[in-house]
Every structure is written in C-alpha cells, then in structure tokens.
Coordinates of C-alpha atoms in Angstrom, one line a residue:
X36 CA -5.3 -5.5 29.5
X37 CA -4.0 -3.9 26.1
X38 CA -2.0 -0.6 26.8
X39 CA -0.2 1.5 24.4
X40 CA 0.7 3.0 22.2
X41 CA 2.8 0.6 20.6
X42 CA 5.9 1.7 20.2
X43 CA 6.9 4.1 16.9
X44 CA 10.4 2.1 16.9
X45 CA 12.3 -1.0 16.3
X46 CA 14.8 -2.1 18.9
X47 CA 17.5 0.4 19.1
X48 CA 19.8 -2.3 17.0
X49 CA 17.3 -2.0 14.1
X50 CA 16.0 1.6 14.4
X51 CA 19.3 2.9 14.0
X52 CA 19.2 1.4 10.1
X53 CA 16.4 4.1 9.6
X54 CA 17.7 7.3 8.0
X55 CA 15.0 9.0 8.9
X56 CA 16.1 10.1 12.8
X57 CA 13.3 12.8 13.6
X58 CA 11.1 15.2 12.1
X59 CA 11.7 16.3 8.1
X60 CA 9.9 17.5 5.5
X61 CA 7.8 20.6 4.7
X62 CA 3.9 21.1 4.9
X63 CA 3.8 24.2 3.2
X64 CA -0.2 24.6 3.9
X65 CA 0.5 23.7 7.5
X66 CA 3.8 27.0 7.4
X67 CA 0.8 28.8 5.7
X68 CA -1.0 28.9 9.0
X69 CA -3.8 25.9 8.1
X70 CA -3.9 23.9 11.7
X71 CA -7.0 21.5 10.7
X72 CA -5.9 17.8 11.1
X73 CA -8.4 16.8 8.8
X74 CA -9.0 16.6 5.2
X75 CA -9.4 20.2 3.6
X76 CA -13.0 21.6 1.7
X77 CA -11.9 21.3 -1.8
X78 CA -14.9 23.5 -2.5
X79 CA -18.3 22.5 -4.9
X80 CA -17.1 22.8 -8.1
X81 CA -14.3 20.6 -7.2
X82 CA -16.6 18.2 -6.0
X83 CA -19.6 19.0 -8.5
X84 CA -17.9 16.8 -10.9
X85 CA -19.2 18.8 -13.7
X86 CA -16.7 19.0 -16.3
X87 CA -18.4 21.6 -18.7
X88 CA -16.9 24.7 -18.0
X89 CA -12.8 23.7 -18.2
X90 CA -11.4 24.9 -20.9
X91 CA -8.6 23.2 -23.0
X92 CA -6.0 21.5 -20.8
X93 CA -3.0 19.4 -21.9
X94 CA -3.8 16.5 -19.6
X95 CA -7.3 14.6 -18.6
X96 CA -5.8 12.6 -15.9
X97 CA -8.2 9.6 -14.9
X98 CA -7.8 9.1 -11.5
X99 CA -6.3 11.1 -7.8
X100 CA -3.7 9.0 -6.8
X101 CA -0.7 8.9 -6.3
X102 CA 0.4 8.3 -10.2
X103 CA -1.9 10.4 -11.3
X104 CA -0.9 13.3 -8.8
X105 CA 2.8 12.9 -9.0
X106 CA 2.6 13.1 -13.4
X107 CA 0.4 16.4 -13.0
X108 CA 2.5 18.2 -10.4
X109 CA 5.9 17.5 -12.3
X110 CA 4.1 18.5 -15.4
X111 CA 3.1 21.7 -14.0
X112 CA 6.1 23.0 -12.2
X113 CA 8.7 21.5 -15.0
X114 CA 6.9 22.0 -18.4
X115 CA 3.8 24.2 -17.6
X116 CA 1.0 21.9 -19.0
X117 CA -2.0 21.9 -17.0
X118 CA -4.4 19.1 -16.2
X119 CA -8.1 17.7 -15.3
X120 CA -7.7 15.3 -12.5
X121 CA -10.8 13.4 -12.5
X122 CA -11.9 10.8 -10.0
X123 CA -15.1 8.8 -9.6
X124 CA -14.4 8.7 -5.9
X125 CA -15.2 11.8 -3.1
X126 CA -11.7 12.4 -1.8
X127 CA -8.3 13.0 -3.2
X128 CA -5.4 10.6 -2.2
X129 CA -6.7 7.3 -4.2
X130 CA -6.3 4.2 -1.9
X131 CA -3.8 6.5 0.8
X132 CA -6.8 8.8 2.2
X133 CA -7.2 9.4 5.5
X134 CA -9.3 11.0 7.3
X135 CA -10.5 11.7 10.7
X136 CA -12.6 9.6 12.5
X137 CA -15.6 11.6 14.9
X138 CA -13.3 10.6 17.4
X139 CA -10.7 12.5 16.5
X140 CA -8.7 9.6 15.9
X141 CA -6.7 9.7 12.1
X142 CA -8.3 6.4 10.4
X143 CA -7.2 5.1 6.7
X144 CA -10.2 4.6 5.1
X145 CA -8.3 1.7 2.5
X146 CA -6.3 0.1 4.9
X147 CA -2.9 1.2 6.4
X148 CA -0.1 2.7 5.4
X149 CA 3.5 2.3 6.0
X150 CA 5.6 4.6 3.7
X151 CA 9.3 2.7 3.0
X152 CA 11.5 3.4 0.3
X153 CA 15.2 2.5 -0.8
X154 CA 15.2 4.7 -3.4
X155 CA 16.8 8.9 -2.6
X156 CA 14.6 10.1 -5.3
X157 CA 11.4 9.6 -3.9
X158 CA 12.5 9.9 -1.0
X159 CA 13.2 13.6 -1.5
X160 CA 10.4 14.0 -3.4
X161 CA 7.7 13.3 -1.0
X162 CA 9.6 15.2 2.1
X163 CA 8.5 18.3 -0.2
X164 CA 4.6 17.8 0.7
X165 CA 4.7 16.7 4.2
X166 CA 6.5 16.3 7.6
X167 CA 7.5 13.0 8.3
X168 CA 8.3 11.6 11.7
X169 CA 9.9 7.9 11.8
X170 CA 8.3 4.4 11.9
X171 CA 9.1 1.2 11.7
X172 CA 6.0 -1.1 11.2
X173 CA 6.6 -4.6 12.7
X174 CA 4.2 -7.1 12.1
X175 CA 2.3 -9.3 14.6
X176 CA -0.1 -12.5 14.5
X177 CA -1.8 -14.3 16.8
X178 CA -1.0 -18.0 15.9
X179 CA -1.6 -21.0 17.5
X180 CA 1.9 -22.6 19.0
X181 CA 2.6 -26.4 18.8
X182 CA 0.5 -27.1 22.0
X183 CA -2.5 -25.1 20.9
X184 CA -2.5 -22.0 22.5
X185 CA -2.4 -18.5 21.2
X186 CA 0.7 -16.7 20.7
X187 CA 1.4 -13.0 19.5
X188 CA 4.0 -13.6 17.2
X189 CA 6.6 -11.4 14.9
X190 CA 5.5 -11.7 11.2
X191 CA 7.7 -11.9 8.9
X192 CA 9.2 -14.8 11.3
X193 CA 11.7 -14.1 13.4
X194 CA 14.0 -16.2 16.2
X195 CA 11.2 -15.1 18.6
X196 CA 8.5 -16.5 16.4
X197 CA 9.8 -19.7 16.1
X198 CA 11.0 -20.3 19.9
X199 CA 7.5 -19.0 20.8
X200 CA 5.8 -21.7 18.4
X201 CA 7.7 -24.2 18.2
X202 CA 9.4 -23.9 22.3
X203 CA 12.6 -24.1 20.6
X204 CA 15.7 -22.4 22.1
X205 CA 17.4 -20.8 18.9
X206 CA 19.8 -18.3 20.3
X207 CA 21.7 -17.0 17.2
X208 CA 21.8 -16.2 13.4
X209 CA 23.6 -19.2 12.6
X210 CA 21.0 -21.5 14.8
X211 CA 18.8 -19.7 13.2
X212 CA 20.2 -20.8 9.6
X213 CA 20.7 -24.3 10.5
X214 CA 16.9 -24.8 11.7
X215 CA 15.5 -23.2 8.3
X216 CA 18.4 -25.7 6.8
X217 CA 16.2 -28.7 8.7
X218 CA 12.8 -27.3 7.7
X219 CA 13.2 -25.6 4.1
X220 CA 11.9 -28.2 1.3
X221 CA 13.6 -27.8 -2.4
X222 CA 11.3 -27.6 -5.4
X223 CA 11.3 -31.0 -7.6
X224 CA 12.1 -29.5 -10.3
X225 CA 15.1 -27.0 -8.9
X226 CA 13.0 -23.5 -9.5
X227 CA 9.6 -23.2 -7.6
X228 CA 6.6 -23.6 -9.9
X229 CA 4.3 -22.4 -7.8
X230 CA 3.7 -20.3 -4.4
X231 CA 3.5 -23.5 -2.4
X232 CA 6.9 -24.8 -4.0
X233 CA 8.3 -20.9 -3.2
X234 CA 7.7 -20.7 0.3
X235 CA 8.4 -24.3 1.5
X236 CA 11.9 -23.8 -0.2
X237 CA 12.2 -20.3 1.7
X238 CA 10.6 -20.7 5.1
X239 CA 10.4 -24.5 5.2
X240 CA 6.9 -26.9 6.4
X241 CA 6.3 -25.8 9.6
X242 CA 6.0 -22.3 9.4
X243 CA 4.5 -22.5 6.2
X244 CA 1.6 -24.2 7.7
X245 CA 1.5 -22.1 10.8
X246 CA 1.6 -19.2 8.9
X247 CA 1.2 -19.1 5.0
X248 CA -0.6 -21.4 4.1
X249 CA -4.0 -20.8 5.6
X250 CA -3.3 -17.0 5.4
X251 CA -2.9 -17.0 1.8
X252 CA -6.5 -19.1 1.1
X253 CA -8.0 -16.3 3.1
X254 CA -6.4 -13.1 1.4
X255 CA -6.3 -14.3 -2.5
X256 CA -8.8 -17.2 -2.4
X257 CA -6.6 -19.6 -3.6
X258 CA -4.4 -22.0 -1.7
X259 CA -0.6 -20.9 -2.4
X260 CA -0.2 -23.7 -5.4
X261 CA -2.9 -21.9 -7.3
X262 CA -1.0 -19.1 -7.4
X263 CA 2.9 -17.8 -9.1
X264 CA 5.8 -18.3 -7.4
X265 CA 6.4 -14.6 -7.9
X266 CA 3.7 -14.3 -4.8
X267 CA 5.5 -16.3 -2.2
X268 CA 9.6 -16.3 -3.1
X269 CA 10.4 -13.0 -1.5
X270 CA 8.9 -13.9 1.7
X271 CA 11.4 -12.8 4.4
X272 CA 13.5 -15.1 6.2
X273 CA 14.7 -13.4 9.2
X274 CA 17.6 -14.7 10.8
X275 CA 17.9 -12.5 13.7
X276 CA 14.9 -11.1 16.2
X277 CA 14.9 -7.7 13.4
X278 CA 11.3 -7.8 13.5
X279 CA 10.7 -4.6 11.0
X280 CA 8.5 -5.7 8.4
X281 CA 10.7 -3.5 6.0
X282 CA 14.6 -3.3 5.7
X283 CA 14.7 -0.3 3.6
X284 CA 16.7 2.5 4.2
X285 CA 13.8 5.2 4.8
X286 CA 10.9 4.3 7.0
X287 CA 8.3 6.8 7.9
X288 CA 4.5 8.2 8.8
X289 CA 3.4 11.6 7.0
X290 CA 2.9 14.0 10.4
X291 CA -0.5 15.0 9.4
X292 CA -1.4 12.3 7.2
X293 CA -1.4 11.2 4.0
X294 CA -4.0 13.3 2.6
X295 CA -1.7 16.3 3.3
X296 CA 0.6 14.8 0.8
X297 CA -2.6 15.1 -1.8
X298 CA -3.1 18.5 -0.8
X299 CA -0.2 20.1 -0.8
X300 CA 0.8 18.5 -3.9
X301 CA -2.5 19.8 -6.0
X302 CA -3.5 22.9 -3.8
X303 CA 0.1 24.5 -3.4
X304 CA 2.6 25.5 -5.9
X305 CA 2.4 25.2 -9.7
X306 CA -0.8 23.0 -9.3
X307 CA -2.4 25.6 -8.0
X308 CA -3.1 27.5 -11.2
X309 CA -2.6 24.6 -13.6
X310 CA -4.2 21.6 -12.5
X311 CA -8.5 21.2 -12.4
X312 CA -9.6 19.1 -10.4
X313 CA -13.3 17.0 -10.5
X314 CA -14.1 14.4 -8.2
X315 CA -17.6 12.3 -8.2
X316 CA -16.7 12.3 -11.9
X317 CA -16.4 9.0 -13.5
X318 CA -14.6 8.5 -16.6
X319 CA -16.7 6.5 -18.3
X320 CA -19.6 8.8 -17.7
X321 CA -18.4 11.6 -18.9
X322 CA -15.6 10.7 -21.6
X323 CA -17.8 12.9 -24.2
X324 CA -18.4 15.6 -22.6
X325 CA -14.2 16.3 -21.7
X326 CA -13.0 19.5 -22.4
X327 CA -10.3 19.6 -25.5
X328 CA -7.0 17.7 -24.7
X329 CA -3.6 16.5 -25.8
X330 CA -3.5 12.9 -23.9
X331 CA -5.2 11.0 -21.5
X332 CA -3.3 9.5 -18.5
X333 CA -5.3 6.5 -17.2
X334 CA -4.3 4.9 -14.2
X335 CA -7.8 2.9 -13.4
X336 CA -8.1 -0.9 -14.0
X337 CA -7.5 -1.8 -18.0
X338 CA -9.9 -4.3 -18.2
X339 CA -12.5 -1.8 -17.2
X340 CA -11.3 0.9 -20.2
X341 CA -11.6 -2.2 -22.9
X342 CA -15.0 -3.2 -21.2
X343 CA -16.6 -3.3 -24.5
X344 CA -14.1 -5.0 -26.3
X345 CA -15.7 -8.8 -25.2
X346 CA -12.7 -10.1 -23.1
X347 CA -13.4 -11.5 -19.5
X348 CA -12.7 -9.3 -16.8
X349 CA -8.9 -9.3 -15.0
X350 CA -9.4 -11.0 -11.1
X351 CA -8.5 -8.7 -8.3
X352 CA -8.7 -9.0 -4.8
X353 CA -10.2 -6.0 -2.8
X354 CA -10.4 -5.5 1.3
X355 CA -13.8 -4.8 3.0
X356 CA -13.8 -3.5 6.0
X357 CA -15.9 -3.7 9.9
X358 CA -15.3 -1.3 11.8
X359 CA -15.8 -0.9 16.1
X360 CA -15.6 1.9 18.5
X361 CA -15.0 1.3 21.7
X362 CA -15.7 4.6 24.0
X363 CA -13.7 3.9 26.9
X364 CA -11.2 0.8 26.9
X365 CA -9.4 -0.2 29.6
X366 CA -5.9 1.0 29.5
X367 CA -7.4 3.1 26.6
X368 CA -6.9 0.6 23.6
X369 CA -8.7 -2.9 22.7
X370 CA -5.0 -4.8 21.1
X371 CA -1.5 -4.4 22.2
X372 CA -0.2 -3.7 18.4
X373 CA -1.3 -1.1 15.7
X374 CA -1.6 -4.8 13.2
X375 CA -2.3 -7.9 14.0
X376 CA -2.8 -10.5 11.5
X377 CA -4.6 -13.8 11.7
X378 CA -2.7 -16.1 9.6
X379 CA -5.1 -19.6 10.5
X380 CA -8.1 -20.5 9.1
X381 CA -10.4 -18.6 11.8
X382 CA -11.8 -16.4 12.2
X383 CA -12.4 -15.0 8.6
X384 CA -11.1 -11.9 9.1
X385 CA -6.9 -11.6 7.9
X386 CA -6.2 -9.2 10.1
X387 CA -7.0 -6.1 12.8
X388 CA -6.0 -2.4 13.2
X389 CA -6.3 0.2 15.6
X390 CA -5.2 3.0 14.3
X391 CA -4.8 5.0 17.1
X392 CA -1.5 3.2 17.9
X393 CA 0.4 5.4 15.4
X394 CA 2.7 8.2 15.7
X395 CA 0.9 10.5 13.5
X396 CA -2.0 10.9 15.1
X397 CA -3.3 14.4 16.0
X398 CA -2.1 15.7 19.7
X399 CA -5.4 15.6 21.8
X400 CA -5.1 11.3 20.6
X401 CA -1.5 11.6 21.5
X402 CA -2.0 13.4 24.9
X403 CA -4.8 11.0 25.9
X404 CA -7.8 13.3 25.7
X405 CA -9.4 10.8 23.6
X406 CA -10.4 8.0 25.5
X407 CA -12.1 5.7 23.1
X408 CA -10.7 3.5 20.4
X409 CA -11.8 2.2 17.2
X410 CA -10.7 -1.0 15.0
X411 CA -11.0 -2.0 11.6
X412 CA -11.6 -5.6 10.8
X413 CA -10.2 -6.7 7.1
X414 CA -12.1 -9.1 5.0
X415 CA -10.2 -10.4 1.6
X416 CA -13.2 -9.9 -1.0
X417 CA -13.4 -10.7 -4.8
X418 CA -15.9 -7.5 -5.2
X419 CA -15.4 -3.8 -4.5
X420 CA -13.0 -1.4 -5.4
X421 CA -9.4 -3.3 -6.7
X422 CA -6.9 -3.7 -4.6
X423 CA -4.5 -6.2 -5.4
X424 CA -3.9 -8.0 -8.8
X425 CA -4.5 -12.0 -8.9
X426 CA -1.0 -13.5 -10.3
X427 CA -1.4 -16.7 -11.8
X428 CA -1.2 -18.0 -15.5
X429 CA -4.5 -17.1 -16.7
X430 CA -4.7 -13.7 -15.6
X431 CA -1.4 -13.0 -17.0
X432 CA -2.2 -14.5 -20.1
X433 CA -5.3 -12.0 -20.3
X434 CA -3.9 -8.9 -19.3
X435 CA -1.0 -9.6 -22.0
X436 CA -4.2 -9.1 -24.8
X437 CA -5.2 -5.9 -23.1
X438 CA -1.6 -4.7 -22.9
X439 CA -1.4 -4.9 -26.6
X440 CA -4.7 -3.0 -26.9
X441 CA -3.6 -0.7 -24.9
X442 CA 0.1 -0.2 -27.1
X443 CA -2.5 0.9 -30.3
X444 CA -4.6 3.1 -28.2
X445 CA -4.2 6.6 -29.8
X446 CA -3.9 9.4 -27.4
X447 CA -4.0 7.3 -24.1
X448 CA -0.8 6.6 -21.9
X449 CA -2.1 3.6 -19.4
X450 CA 0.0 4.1 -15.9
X451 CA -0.1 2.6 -12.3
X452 CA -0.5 -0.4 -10.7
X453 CA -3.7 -1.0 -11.9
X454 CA -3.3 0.4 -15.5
X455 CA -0.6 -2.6 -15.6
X456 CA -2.0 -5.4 -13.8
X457 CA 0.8 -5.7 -10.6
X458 CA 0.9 -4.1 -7.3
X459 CA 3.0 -1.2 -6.4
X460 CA 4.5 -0.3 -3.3
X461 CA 3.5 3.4 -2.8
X462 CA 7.3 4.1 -3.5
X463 CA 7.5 2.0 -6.5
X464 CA 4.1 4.1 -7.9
X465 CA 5.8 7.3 -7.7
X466 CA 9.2 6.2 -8.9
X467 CA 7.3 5.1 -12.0
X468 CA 5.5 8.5 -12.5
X469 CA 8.8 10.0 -11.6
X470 CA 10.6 8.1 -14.6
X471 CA 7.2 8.3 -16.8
X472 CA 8.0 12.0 -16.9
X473 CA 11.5 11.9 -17.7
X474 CA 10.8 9.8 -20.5
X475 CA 7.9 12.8 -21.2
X476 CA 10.4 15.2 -20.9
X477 CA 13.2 13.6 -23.2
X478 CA 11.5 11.4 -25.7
X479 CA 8.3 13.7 -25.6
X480 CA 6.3 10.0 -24.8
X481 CA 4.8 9.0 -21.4
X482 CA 6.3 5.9 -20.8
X483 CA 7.9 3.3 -18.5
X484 CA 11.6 3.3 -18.3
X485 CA 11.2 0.0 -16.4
X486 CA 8.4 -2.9 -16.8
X487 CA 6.7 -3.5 -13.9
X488 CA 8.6 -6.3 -13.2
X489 CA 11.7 -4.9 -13.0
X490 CA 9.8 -2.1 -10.7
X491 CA 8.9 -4.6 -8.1
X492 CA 12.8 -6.1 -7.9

C-alpha cells in the first residue's frame, strides 16, 4: 500500500549540499494580501487576444515563457521599453504552468518541474517572484532485476540500483568504480559517435540495457545509435547511494507554484504599466494587424516562422498526457514516489506522476483534507506542442539553414530553446534572456553572449 508523501529531501548527507535550507523568496502578490492558490483572472482583454487597440510598443514579444517574460521584465524595470506579450496558448507560464486541479491538488499541465541551478544570478533573480521551499527530486524506475522481478530502483543509477538489479554487494565508491571499470565499453574509434557508443563507455552493458536503452526508443523514437552522442555522454554515473537527480548547488519548488513566478513577474512592478499582454493570439494570425514596433522577440519554433520558405520541418519530440483520479486511495496515494519512470519496453508509457507528492502543494493537500489522488501518464509523441529538439545529423544540418535565415531577418531577434533548436534547462533559459539583455543594454543588439552549446555545458 503506497503512503506518502514522499519525502521533500535527500538523505541528510546529500541535503546538506542544497543552499537553499528553508523558505526564501518574495511573492509580492501573495504580501499584497492575494491568498488564491490558483492561477489569477488576467481579465478579457488579456485573454480577448485582440490586438487592435495597443498602441506603439517597443517590443512584440512572441511567446509567455519564460524567455519571453524574463526579456520584457528587465526591459521594463532597467530601460523603460514596454512590450506585447503575445501567446497563442490560454495561460501565462509557457511549458511551467500549473494550475489546480478540481481537487485541489497543484498539477503541471506540461509535465513536472524541478527548479536547479548552479548559477547565483538566476538564482537571485527568481527568489524576487516567488517563495521557494527546498527539493531535491530523486528519480525512481521500476525495472526488471536479473531474475525477473520488479524493482523500484534510483535513476540516475546509484550503488542501490545496481545491488538491487544485479544482487551484487557493492559497498563503497571505489567498489563502485571498479564494477563500472568491468562493465563500461570504450568507443572503437576513442570518442563516441553515437548515443549508444556514449553511454556504454559511461554506464557500461548492463545497465545500459536495463535502463537506456529501451528507455530511449520510447522517449525519442529512435534507438540510442540513431541519435548524437551529445544525448547520452552526460548521463550520470553515481558512485555513491546520492540519489538526487541534480548536483547543483540550488534546488527548489516555487511555494505557490510556478505560475506565481508568471504573475508576479508581468502583474507587479514595472510590468505592470509597461508590458500588454494578449493570449489566444497567435502570431501568425495576426502578424498584420500588430500595433507599431521596434523589434520582434520570437521565442517559438524557427521552422514554424520560415514555414513558407519550402524547407522540411525541424523533428521534435512532444509529451501527451493520461490522466486518473483516484477519490479515495488507500493510504491516500496510488505510488510510493512523486516520478517513476519505466525505462523497459512496456508498458508504453515512460513514466508516472502524482503530483500530490510535492512540497508545494496548497495546505488543505498537505494537511490531508484531500483524500483523492490523481496521476499523469506520459506518452513520448512526434505531434503536439514541441517539447524537446531531435539531435542527430540531419536535424542539425537543417536548423543550420534556418539559423542563417534567421541572422538576415530584419527586425526579429530569435531566442529560447526553441527559437534555437536545443533544450534548455529552465535555469539555462533565463540565464540566456538574462545575458540577451546585457548584450541589449551594452551593444544596443539582443543577442547571445553564449551559443547554445556552451549554455548547456
């Protein structure tokens, strides 16, 4: 019988690594006196997504996410330029909305989560629009152990994961070292050419066909030698039983949600009286009809702004979603942790959360006066909204021919993950809207100060 919640914390040996030690941050609507957990009214002409009656702004910004957000709220408070946030979608918050469910329970409606950052910048950047309490997400699967039967394993592997697979008896860090040493097979050519020659030379056969292998068919479509090594070299290789799925120094759950991060970024503040904002407004609909305007900040898919220009279309991977409430489960939940993946070939879904495991859920979940439950299957898709970028020679290839488009477009600065065809961490996006504006600021151009390569380092 599945009880909970799962705990918000690593073992005290790997909590302590956090620096985030208790609540932080400020939620200025929530000091204002706002106590609603979910989602504010934005109002109808917010979501009208009639674009007629804004006047002249200095920025049509093309999308509500975080890039987006971040560029228009440092360009209001630091410069005073205004903006039109537009966004095809309903909601603020891009692919980080949440919401709550009828239950009362906070549910992502894009999939989870889980805010970690090295970097002091954005980490002091984002404790300005919400209260944060500390987290550390630690992955589980369910994977099938050398005699057959189910075990609820720590992914990225761990010494547990591979005594409980493989009934081995590793006790230490440098037992540890020596059985990767036994497993891990080099690439024949000395550098892995693909992501099946990248993860046997990190995590070695056996785990890569306990967990990778089958894993990776299921969320990209393509067995790991169809894709770049770039997808599969930084898998982590734990050597101890630190079963974090994140090692960076700040780890942590906005209080009231991510949306509140939105809000308070757009609602509060210089926002407030500089920054439009039009949702159920797509682009592409309504590009001649935009009020008058110094530059456009894209950050939607490129391939979709050069649609017309004859090229095939970028490959993405997207994440469908089946959900199930449960109104009273024993013990009150239906899985023992917030995650857990399925790594083998079945069932098809890659893996299962129950959100009301987390931290950050509002008090009448966390006090038990909810007593139902509900789970969101994940499905890997080709079709839907994009998620993650394909990486393999061919796409690459392409979305090199619509960077260079994109370098003569007059009047359009292309930014995000999506604008340039690689995933970003949530802290990565805002770092590069963060830097994007310096560069605004000093150079008077919207630009990278890294590539996105050198963001994902």
């Amino acid at each position: 019988m599945p009880t909970g919640p799962a705990s918000a914390r690593a073992a005290e040996e790997w909590a302590k690594l956090n620096a985030v030690t208790g609540k932080v941050g400020n939620d200025g609507i929530f000091a204002a006196g706002e106590k609603t957990e979910a989602p504010l009214d934005l109002g109808a002409e917010v979501m009208s997504g009639d674009v007629s009656k804004v006047g002249k702004v200095n920025l049509i910004i093309v999308g509500a996410g975080l890039s987006g957000c971040v560029l228009a709220e440092r360009c209001a408070k630091e410069l005073g330029l205004s903006s039109l946030i537009i966004d095809k979608r309903d909601h603020i918050g891009g692919n980080c909305y949440d919401k709550l469910h009828e239950s009362g329970i906070r549910v992502s409606q894009y999939g989870p989560h889980f805010f970690h950052t090295i970097h002091e910048r954005v980490w002091e950047y984002v404790t300005q629009f919400s209260e944060w309490v500390p987290f550390e997400y630690r992955g589980r699967g369910l994977v099938k152990d050398i005699n057959g039967e189910e075990q609820l394993v720590p992914i990225p592997p761990t010494i547990d994961t591979v005594n409980l697979l493989f009934k081995t008896d590793i006790k230490n860090e440098e037992e540890m070292l020596a059985w990767y040493e036994t497993q891990r097979v080099k690439p024949p050519s000395g550098e892995a050419q693909n992501g099946k020659e990248a993860a046997l030379s990190r995590v070695g056969k056996d785990l890569y066909e306990k967990i990778f292998r089958h894993y990776t068919k299921k969320q990209w479509d393509k067995y790991p030698e169809e894709l770049d090594a770039s997808v599969l070299i930084r898998l982590p290789c734990r050597t101890s039983k630190d079963d974090r799925y994140f090692s960076d120094k700040y780890q942590a759950l906005p209080l009231r949600g991510y949306t509140r991060i939105f809000e308070n970024i757009l609602l509060t503040g210089a926002c407030k009286d500089k920054v439009s904002i039009r949702l159920n407004c797509d682009f592409f609909k309504v590009r001649d009809q935009l009020p008058e305007h110094d530059l456009i900040v894209y950050t939607g898919p490129i391939d979709s702004y050069y649609a017309d220009q004859g090229l095939p279309k970028l490959e993405y991977r997207t994440v469908v979603f089946e959900t199930e409430y449960s109104e009273n489960p024993e013990g009150g939940f239906t899985q023992e942790p917030l995650a857990c993946n399925y790594p083998g070939p079945s069932p098809a879904w890659t893996r299962i959360v129950e959100y009301k495991h987390t931290p950050n859920q509002p008090e009448e979940v966390l006090n038990g006066s909810v007593k139902g439950s509900i789970i969101y299957k994940e499905f890997s898709s080709a079709t839907g909204d994009p998620y993650y970028p394909v990486p393999n020679p061919a796409n690459r290839e392409l979305y090199e021919k619509y960077r260079a488009l994109a370098e003569k477009e007059p009047g359009v600065a292309f930014v995000g993950r999506l604008a340039s065809y690689k995933y970003f961490n949530m802290d990565q996006a805002i770092l590069n809207a963060l830097e994007m504006y310096d560069n605004l600021k000093e150079e008077g151009k919207l630009t990278p100060k890294r590539s996105p390569a050198e963001m994902q380092a």
